[in-house]
Backbone as a chain_set.jsonl record, in Angstrom:
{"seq": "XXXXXXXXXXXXXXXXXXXXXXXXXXXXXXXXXXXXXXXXXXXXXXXXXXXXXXXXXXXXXXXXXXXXXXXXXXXXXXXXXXXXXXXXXXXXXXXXXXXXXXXXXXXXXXXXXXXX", "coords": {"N": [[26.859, 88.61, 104.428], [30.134, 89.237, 105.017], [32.605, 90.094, 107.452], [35.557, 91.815, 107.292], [38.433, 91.46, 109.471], [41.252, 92.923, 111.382], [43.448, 91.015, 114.039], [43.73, 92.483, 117.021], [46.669, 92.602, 118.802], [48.258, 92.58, 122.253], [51.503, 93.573, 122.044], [53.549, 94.229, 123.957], [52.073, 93.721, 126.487], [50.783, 95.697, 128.052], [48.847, 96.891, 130.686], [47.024, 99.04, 129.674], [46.247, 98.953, 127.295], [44.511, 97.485, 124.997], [43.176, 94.251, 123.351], [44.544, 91.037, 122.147], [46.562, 88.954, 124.118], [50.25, 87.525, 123.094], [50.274, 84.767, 122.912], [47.517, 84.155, 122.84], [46.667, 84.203, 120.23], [47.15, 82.415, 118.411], [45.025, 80.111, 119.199], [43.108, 81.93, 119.413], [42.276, 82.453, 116.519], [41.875, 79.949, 115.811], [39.3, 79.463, 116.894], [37.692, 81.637, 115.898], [37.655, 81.185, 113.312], [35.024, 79.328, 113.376], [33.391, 81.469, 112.796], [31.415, 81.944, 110.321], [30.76, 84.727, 109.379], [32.905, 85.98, 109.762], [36.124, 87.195, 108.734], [39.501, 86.757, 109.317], [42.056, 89.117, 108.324], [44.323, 89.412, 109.293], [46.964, 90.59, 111.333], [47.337, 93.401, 114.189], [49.182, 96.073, 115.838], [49.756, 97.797, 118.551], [53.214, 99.029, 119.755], [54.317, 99.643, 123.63], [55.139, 102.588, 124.031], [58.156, 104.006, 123.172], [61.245, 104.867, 124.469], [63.79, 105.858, 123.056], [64.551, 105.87, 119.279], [64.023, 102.818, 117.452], [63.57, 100.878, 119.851], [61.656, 99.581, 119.716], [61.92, 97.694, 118.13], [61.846, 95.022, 118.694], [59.301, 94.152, 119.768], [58.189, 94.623, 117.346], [59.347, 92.794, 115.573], [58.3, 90.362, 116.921], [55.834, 90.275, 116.344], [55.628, 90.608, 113.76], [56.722, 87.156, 113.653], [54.657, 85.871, 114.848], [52.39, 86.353, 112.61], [53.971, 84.873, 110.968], [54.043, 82.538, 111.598], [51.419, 82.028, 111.669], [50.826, 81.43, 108.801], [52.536, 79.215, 108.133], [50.621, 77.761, 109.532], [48.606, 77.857, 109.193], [48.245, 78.108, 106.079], [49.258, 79.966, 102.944], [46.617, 81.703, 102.53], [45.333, 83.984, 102.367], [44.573, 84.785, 104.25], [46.516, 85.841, 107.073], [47.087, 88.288, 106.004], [47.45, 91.004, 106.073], [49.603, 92.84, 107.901], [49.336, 95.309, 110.37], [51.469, 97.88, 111.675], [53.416, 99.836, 113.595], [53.572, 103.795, 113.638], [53.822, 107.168, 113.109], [55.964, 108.039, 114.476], [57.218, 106.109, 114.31], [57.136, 104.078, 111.719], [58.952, 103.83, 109.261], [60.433, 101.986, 111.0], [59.387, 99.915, 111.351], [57.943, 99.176, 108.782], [60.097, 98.105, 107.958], [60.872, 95.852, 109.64], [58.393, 94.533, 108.497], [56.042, 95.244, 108.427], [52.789, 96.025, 106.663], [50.826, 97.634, 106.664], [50.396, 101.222, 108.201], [50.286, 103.571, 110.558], [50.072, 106.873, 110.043], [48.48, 109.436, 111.018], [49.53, 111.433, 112.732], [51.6, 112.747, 110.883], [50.725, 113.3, 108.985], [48.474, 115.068, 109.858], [48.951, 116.618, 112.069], [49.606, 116.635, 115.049], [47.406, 115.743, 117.761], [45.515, 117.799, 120.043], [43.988, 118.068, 123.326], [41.202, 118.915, 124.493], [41.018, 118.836, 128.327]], "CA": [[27.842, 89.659, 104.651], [31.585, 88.663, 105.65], [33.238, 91.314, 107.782], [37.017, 91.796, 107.344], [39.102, 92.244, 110.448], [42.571, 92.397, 111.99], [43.837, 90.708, 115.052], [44.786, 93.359, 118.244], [47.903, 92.378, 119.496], [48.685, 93.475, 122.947], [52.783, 92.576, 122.358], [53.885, 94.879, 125.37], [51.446, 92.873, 127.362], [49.951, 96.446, 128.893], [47.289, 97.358, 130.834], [46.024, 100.395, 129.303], [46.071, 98.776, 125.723], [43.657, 96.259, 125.146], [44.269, 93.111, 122.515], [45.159, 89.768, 122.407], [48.275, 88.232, 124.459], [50.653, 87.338, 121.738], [50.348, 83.408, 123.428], [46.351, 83.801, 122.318], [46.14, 84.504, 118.688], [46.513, 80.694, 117.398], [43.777, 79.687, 119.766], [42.186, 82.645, 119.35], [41.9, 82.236, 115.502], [40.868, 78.855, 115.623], [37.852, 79.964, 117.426], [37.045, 82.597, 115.007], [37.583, 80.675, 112.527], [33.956, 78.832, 113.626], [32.119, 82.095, 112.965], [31.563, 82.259, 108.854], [31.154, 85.571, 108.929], [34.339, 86.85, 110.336], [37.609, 86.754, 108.318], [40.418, 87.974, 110.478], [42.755, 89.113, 107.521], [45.647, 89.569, 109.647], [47.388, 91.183, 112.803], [47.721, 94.767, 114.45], [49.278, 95.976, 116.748], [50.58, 98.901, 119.069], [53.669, 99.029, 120.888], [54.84, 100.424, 123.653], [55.994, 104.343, 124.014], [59.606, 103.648, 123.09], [62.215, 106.459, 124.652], [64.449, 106.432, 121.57], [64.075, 105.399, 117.921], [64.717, 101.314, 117.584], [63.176, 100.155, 120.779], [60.167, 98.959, 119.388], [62.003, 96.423, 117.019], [61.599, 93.491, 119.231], [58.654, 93.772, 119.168], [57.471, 94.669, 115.727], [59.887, 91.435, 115.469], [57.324, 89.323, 117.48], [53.981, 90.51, 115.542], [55.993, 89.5, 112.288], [56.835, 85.812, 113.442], [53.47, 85.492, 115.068], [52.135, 86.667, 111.674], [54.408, 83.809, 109.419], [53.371, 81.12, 112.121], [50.202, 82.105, 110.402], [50.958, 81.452, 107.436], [52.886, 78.286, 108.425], [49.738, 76.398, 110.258], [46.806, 77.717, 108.144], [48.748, 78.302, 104.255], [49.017, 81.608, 102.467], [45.652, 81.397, 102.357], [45.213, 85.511, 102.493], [44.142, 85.042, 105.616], [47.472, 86.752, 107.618], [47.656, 89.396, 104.51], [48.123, 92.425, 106.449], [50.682, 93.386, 109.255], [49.689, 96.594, 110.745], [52.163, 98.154, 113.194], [53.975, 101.671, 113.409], [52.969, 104.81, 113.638], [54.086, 108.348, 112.722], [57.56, 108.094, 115.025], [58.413, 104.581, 113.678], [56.665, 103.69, 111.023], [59.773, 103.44, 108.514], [61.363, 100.275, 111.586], [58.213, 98.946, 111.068], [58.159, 98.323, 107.491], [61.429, 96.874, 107.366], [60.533, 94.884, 110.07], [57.317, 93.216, 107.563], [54.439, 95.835, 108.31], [52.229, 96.676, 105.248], [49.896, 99.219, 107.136], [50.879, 101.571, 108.472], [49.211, 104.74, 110.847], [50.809, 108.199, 110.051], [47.966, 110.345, 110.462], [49.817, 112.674, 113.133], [52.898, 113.215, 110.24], [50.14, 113.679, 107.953], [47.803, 116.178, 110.205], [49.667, 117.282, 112.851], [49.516, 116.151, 116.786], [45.867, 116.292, 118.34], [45.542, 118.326, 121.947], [42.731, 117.722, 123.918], [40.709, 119.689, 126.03], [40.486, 118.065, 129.114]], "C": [[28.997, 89.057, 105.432], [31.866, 89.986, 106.198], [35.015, 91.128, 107.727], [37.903, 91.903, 108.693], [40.652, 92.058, 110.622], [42.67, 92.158, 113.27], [44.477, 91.774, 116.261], [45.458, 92.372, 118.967], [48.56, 93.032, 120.644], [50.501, 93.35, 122.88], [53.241, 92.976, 123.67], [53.204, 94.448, 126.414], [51.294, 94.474, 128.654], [48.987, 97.273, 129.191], [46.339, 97.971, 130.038], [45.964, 100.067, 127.844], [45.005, 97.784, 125.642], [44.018, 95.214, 123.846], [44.509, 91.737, 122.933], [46.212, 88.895, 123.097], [48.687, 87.847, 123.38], [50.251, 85.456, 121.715], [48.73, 83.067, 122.869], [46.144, 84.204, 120.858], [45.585, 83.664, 118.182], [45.011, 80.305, 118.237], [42.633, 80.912, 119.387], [41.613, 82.455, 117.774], [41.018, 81.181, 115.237], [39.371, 78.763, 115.832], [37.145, 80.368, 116.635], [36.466, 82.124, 113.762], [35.944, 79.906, 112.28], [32.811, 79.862, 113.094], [32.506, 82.284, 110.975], [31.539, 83.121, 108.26], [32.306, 86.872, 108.728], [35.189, 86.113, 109.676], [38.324, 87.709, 108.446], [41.462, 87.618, 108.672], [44.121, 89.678, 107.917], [45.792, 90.188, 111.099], [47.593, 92.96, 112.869], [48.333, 95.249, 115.665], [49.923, 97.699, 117.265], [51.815, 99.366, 120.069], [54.228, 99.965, 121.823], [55.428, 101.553, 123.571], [57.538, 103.619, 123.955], [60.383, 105.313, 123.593], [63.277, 107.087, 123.584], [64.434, 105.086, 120.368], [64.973, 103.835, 117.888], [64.467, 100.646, 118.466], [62.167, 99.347, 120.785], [60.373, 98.168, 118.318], [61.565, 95.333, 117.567], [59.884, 93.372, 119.289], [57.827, 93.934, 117.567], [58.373, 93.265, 114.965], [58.529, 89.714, 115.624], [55.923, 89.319, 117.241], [54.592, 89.721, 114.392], [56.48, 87.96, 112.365], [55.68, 85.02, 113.89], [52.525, 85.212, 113.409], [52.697, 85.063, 110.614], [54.119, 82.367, 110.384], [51.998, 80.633, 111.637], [50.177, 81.043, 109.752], [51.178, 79.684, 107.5], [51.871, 76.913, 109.248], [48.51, 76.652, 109.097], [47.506, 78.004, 106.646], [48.576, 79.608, 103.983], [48.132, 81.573, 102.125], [44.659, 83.131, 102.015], [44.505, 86.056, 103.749], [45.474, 86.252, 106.295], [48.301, 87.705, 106.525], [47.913, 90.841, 104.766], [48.195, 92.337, 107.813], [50.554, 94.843, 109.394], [50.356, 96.782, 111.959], [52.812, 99.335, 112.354], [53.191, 102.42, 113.038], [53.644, 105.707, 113.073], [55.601, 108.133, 113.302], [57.739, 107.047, 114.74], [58.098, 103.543, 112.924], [57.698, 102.827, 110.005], [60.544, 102.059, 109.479], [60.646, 99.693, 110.691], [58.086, 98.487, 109.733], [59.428, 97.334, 107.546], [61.604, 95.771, 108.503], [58.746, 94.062, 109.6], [56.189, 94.051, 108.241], [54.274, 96.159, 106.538], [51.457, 97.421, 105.532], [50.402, 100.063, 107.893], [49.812, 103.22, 109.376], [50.048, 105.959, 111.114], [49.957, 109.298, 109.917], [48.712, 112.113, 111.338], [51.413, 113.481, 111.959], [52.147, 113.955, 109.147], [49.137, 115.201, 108.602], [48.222, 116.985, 111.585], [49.102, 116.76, 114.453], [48.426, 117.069, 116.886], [46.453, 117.077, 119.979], [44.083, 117.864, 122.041], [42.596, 118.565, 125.01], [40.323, 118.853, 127.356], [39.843, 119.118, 130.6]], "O": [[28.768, 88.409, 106.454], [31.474, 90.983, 105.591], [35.527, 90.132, 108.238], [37.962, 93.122, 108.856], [41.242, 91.137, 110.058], [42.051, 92.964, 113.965], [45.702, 91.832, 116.373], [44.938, 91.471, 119.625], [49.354, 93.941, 120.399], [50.893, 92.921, 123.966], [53.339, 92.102, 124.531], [53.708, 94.779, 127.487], [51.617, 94.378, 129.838], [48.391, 98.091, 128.49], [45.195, 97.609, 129.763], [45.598, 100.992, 127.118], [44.781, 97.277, 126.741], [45.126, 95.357, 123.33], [44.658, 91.443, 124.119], [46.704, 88.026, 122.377], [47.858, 87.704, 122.481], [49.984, 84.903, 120.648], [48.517, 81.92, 122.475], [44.999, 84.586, 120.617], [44.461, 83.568, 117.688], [43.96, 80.283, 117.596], [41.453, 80.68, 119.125], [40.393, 82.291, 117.733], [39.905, 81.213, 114.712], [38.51, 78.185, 115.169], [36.058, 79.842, 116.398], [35.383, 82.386, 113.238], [35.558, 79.857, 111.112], [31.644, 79.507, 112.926], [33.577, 82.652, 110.493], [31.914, 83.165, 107.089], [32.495, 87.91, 108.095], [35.281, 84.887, 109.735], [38.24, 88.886, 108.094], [41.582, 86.557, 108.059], [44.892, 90.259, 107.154], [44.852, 90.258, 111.89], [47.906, 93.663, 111.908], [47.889, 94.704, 116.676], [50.403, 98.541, 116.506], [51.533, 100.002, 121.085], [54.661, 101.023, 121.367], [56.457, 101.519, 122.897], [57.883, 102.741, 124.746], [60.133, 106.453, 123.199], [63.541, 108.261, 123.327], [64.347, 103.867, 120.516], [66.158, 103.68, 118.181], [64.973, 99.529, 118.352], [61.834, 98.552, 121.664], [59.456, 97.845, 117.563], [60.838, 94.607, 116.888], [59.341, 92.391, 118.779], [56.99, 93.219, 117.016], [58.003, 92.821, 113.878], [58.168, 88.738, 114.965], [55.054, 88.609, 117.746], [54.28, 88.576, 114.062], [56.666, 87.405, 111.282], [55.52, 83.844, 113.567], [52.085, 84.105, 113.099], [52.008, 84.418, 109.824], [54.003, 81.264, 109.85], [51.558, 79.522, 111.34], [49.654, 79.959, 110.01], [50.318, 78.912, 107.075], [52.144, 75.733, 109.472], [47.809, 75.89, 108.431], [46.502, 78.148, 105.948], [47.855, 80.349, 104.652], [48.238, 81.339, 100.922], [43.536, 83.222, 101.519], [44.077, 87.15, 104.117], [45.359, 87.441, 106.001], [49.499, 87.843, 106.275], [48.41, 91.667, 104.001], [47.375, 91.97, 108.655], [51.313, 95.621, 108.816], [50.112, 96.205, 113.019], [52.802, 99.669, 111.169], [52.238, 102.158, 112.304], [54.374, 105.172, 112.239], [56.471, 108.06, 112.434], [58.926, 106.819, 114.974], [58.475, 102.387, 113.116], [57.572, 101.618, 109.815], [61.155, 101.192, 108.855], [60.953, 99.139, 109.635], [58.132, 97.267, 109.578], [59.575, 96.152, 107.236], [62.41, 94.858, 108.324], [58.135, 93.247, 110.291], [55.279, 93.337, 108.664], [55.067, 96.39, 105.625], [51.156, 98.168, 104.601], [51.217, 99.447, 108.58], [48.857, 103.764, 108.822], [50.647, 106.121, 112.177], [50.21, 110.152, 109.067], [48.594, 113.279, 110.96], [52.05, 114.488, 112.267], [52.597, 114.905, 108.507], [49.088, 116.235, 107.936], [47.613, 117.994, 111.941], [47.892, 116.597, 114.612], [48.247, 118.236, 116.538], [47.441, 116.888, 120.689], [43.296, 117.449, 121.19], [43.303, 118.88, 125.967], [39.268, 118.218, 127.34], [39.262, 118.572, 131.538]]}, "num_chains": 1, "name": "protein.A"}
């Protein structure tokens, strides 16, 4: 049994997210790379609460060159084959900054509450 996964990416480098530093991926892959049943098939990531629309290019910038450094040390190998990033408020940057997943379930089902 192979399991599929993607890479968490903390890019905002905070606390309350958990994830990779963007500085550990390559090392971190290489590692992974050791276990035969894990194939990381790419990066994910979440950034940042942005205060208005476009603040969260830089980084959805810095997942996608992490992402083609990929590509660039290990080959299009289908290893770094999916870029998830954006959500429901900025999903459409995010594609055109090189996501192919994408998580819109609050556009699709409407904002959770929580009882706390």
């Amino acid at each position: 049994i192979r399991q599929d996964i993607l890479l968490e990416v903390n890019v905002g480098g905070e606390e309350s997210k958990s994830g990779f530093a963007p500085e550990e991926v390559l090392p971190t892959l290489d590692k992974i790379s050791q276990f035969p049943n894990i194939r990381v098939k790419g990066l994910m990531t979440i950034p940042p609460i942005s205060q208005k629309n476009g603040d969260n290019v830089k980084f959805f910038q810095k997942i996608y060159n992490i992402s083609v450094d990929i590509i660039a040390l290990l080959g299009d190998n289908g290893m770094a084959k999916y870029l998830s990033m954006g959500m429901s408020d900025d999903f459409d940057i995010a594609i055109e900054e090189g996501a192919n997943l994408v998580r819109v379930g609050t556009a699709l089902f409407g904002k959770r509450y929580y009882n706390i």
